[in-house]
Amino acid sequence: GENVEQHPSTLSVQEGDSAVIKCTYSDSASNYFPWYKQELGKRPQLIIDIRSNVGEKKDQRIAVTLNKTAKHFSLHITETQPEDSAVYFCAANLGGNQFYFGTGTSLTVIP
Amino acid sequence: GAVVSQHPSWVICKSGTSVKIECRSLDFQATTMFWYRQFPKQSLMLMATSNEGSKATYEQGVEKDKFLINHASLTLSTLTVTSAHPEDSSFYICSAPRVTRYEQYFGPGTRLTVT
């Protein structure tokens, strides 16, 4: 099966700075990569996703980049705000309904 | 948007008892649902895939006789933790794809505490 690794496990940034979270995957057949934000005790919420035919996607302060050759993808959050503090998960999908999740990154934005 | 609900949101039970957790897709039909387990500050670990009208598919290391899954209808899947022990205490989350894999919706989770 697919194996997704995520780094760093914890990340602290000053408000207004950028945050970058990186994930690698093992199966080159994976072709869909969503990112989820999870606040404590709540459900994961999809914040952005990218398909394998695209190298970059941006939505306001959030962007995701994908390098298929290297099998890694990254989440970029610019102009961070305290409400961005949460746990972020990357995931990879091979084409069916099953998703393989990264280990999560706990992001803290310091006011 | 599509909604997936879970019930209960929090349950405390005594060791040795069984607990049933429900996962419902409120405005769409889900022939497949997924059950995850999440420990504090850790990732979601897929436990099993629930299939409407057939047996669930369990991930390696998950005891099927302990975690009973029943996909009774196109909108309901249940997870029963049998003979619960304190080590079963965790956050259990279900998810369901709405139409395609690109639309994966998560339930709000159920926090199980076994005393």
Tab-separated table of N, CA, C and O in Angstrom, chain B residues 55-103:
chain	number	residue	atom	x	y	z
B	55	LYS	N	-19.607	-7.648	3.748
B	55	LYS	CA	-18.770	-7.594	4.943
B	55	LYS	C	-17.764	-6.444	4.865
B	55	LYS	O	-17.296	-6.069	3.787
B	56	ALA	N	-17.421	-5.949	6.032
B	56	ALA	CA	-16.414	-4.896	6.093
B	56	ALA	C	-15.026	-5.462	5.814
B	56	ALA	O	-14.773	-6.658	6.031
B	57	THR	N	-14.176	-4.611	5.337
B	57	THR	CA	-12.789	-4.986	5.094
B	57	THR	C	-11.939	-4.347	6.173
B	57	THR	O	-11.922	-3.128	6.317
B	58	TYR	N	-11.215	-5.164	6.927
B	58	TYR	CA	-10.433	-4.670	8.054
B	58	TYR	C	-8.970	-4.517	7.672
B	58	TYR	O	-8.418	-5.328	6.930
B	59	GLU	N	-8.354	-3.502	8.244
B	59	GLU	CA	-6.922	-3.305	8.034
B	59	GLU	C	-6.142	-4.305	8.894
B	59	GLU	O	-6.643	-4.822	9.903
B	60	GLN	N	-4.948	-4.542	8.489
B	60	GLN	CA	-4.102	-5.485	9.212
B	60	GLN	C	-3.926	-5.036	10.651
B	60	GLN	O	-3.648	-3.871	10.931
B	61	GLY	N	-4.091	-5.969	11.552
B	61	GLY	CA	-3.910	-5.686	12.966
B	61	GLY	C	-5.180	-5.269	13.689
B	61	GLY	O	-5.166	-5.124	14.914
B	62	VAL	N	-6.258	-5.069	12.967
B	62	VAL	CA	-7.531	-4.689	13.585
B	62	VAL	C	-8.368	-5.949	13.784
B	62	VAL	O	-8.618	-6.693	12.832
B	63	GLU	N	-8.795	-6.180	15.019
B	63	GLU	CA	-9.553	-7.388	15.334
B	63	GLU	C	-11.006	-7.229	14.896
B	63	GLU	O	-11.764	-6.441	15.469
B	64	LYS	N	-11.407	-8.005	13.924
B	64	LYS	CA	-12.758	-7.893	13.407
B	64	LYS	C	-13.822	-8.325	14.414
B	64	LYS	O	-14.949	-7.844	14.378
B	65	ASP	N	-13.440	-9.233	15.309
B	65	ASP	CA	-14.417	-9.678	16.307
B	65	ASP	C	-14.578	-8.685	17.443
B	65	ASP	O	-15.542	-8.750	18.207
B	66	LYS	N	-13.620	-7.793	17.561
B	66	LYS	CA	-13.694	-6.781	18.605
B	66	LYS	C	-14.366	-5.507	18.089
B	66	LYS	O	-15.104	-4.850	18.809
B	67	PHE	N	-14.093	-5.179	16.865
B	67	PHE	CA	-14.665	-3.979	16.252
B	67	PHE	C	-15.631	-4.422	15.148
B	67	PHE	O	-15.257	-4.601	13.991
B	68	LEU	N	-16.882	-4.593	15.556
B	68	LEU	CA	-17.889	-5.086	14.631
B	68	LEU	C	-18.467	-3.940	13.816
B	68	LEU	O	-18.890	-2.926	14.369
B	69	ILE	N	-18.485	-4.121	12.530
B	69	ILE	CA	-18.999	-3.091	11.643
B	69	ILE	C	-20.172	-3.635	10.855
B	69	ILE	O	-20.110	-4.729	10.284
B	70	ASN	N	-21.234	-2.833	10.834
B	70	ASN	CA	-22.434	-3.195	10.094
B	70	ASN	C	-22.877	-1.996	9.260
B	70	ASN	O	-23.105	-0.913	9.781
B	71	HIS	N	-22.966	-2.207	7.961
B	71	HIS	CA	-23.409	-1.142	7.060
B	71	HIS	C	-24.840	-1.460	6.668
B	71	HIS	O	-25.092	-2.076	5.637
B	72	ALA	N	-25.764	-1.053	7.536
B	72	ALA	CA	-27.150	-1.508	7.442
B	72	ALA	C	-27.907	-0.916	6.265
B	72	ALA	O	-28.835	-1.531	5.740
B	73	SER	N	-27.543	0.284	5.878
B	73	SER	CA	-28.263	0.941	4.782
B	73	SER	C	-27.303	1.862	4.056
B	73	SER	O	-26.130	1.973	4.419
B	74	LEU	N	-27.806	2.521	3.049
B	74	LEU	CA	-26.956	3.415	2.259
B	74	LEU	C	-26.605	4.696	3.000
B	74	LEU	O	-25.826	5.507	2.482
B	75	THR	N	-27.163	4.888	4.185
B	75	THR	CA	-26.856	6.108	4.935
B	75	THR	C	-26.361	5.832	6.350
B	75	THR	O	-26.127	6.764	7.118
B	76	LEU	N	-26.182	4.568	6.710
B	76	LEU	CA	-25.821	4.260	8.087
B	76	LEU	C	-24.804	3.136	8.176
B	76	LEU	O	-24.985	2.064	7.606
B	77	SER	N	-23.737	3.410	8.907
B	77	SER	CA	-22.762	2.380	9.254
B	77	SER	C	-22.560	2.451	10.760
B	77	SER	O	-22.554	3.548	11.335
B	78	THR	N	-22.443	1.310	11.397
B	78	THR	CA	-22.217	1.294	12.842
B	78	THR	C	-20.933	0.551	13.171
B	78	THR	O	-20.580	-0.437	12.514
B	79	LEU	N	-20.259	1.039	14.188
B	79	LEU	CA	-19.058	0.411	14.725
B	79	LEU	C	-19.358	0.044	16.163
B	79	LEU	O	-19.700	0.922	16.965
B	80	THR	N	-19.266	-1.232	16.485
B	80	THR	CA	-19.487	-1.671	17.856
B	80	THR	C	-18.166	-2.151	18.435
B	80	THR	O	-17.548	-3.070	17.888
B	81	VAL	N	-17.765	-1.512	19.516
B	81	VAL	CA	-16.566	-1.924	20.233
B	81	VAL	C	-17.021	-2.907	21.299
B	81	VAL	O	-17.731	-2.533	22.240
B	82	THR	N	-16.668	-4.166	21.126
B	82	THR	CA	-17.136	-5.191	22.051
B	82	THR	C	-16.131	-5.411	23.171
B	82	THR	O	-14.917	-5.274	22.978
B	83	SER	N	-16.639	-5.732	24.347
B	83	SER	CA	-15.800	-5.998	25.512
B	83	SER	C	-14.692	-4.946	25.616
B	83	SER	O	-13.495	-5.253	25.575
B	84	ALA	N	-15.132	-3.706	25.724
B	84	ALA	CA	-14.187	-2.588	25.694
B	84	ALA	C	-13.207	-2.625	26.859
B	84	ALA	O	-13.552	-3.042	27.982
B	85	HIS	N	-11.999	-2.205	26.585
B	85	HIS	CA	-10.954	-2.097	27.596
B	85	HIS	C	-10.393	-0.682	27.583
B	85	HIS	O	-10.557	0.044	26.577
B	86	PRO	N	-9.745	-0.267	28.626
B	86	PRO	CA	-9.209	1.098	28.666
B	86	PRO	C	-8.339	1.443	27.466
B	86	PRO	O	-8.352	2.594	27.010
B	87	GLU	N	-7.630	0.482	26.928
B	87	GLU	CA	-6.775	0.771	25.769
B	87	GLU	C	-7.563	1.041	24.493
B	87	GLU	O	-6.997	1.485	23.482
B	88	ASP	N	-8.872	0.785	24.548
B	88	ASP	CA	-9.731	1.117	23.406
B	88	ASP	C	-10.153	2.583	23.436
B	88	ASP	O	-10.752	3.081	22.465
B	89	SER	N	-9.850	3.258	24.515
B	89	SER	CA	-10.191	4.679	24.616
B	89	SER	C	-9.483	5.434	23.503
B	89	SER	O	-8.265	5.330	23.331
B	90	SER	N	-10.261	6.184	22.763
B	90	SER	CA	-9.701	6.872	21.608
B	90	SER	C	-10.764	7.758	20.986
B	90	SER	O	-11.895	7.818	21.466
B	91	PHE	N	-10.386	8.436	19.917
B	91	PHE	CA	-11.300	9.248	19.127
B	91	PHE	C	-11.571	8.466	17.849
B	91	PHE	O	-10.637	8.130	17.117
B	92	TYR	N	-12.820	8.140	17.596
B	92	TYR	CA	-13.185	7.359	16.418
B	92	TYR	C	-13.907	8.266	15.425
B	92	TYR	O	-14.877	8.951	15.779
B	93	ILE	N	-13.420	8.269	14.195
B	93	ILE	CA	-13.991	9.139	13.158
B	93	ILE	C	-14.375	8.296	11.951
B	93	ILE	O	-13.634	7.406	11.545
B	94	CYS	N	-15.533	8.598	11.393
B	94	CYS	CA	-15.932	7.942	10.156
B	94	CYS	C	-15.850	8.945	9.007
B	94	CYS	O	-15.818	10.167	9.230
B	95	SER	N	-15.786	8.425	7.810
B	95	SER	CA	-15.826	9.298	6.633
B	95	SER	C	-16.556	8.579	5.515
B	95	SER	O	-16.672	7.351	5.515
B	96	ALA	N	-17.052	9.361	4.572
B	96	ALA	CA	-17.755	8.779	3.429
B	96	ALA	C	-17.504	9.629	2.200
B	96	ALA	O	-17.544	10.858	2.275
B	97	PRO	N	-17.236	8.978	1.071
B	97	PRO	CA	-17.144	9.727	-0.178
B	97	PRO	C	-18.559	9.970	-0.701
B	97	PRO	O	-19.399	9.079	-0.679
B	98	ARG	N	-18.810	11.211	-1.172
B	98	ARG	CA	-20.166	11.525	-1.606
B	98	ARG	C	-20.462	10.939	-2.975
B	98	ARG	O	-21.325	10.092	-3.125
B	99	VAL	N	-19.779	11.404	-3.976
B	99	VAL	CA	-19.979	10.874	-5.322
B	99	VAL	C	-18.674	10.286	-5.820
B	99	VAL	O	-18.590	9.142	-6.230
B	100	THR	N	-17.652	11.086	-5.728
B	100	THR	CA	-16.344	10.625	-6.167
B	100	THR	C	-15.368	10.712	-5.001
B	100	THR	O	-15.681	11.257	-3.957
B	101	ARG	N	-14.209	10.192	-5.190
B	101	ARG	CA	-13.202	10.231	-4.136
B	101	ARG	C	-12.782	11.640	-3.796
B	101	ARG	O	-12.167	11.883	-2.765
B	102	TYR	N	-13.078	12.574	-4.677
B	102	TYR	CA	-12.687	13.946	-4.424
B	102	TYR	C	-13.584	14.627	-3.398
B	102	TYR	O	-13.304	15.735	-2.969
B	103	GLU	N	-14.634	13.973	-3.049
B	103	GLU	CA	-15.569	14.536	-2.073
B	103	GLU	C	-15.637	13.601	-0.876
B	103	GLU	O	-16.538	12.781	-0.754
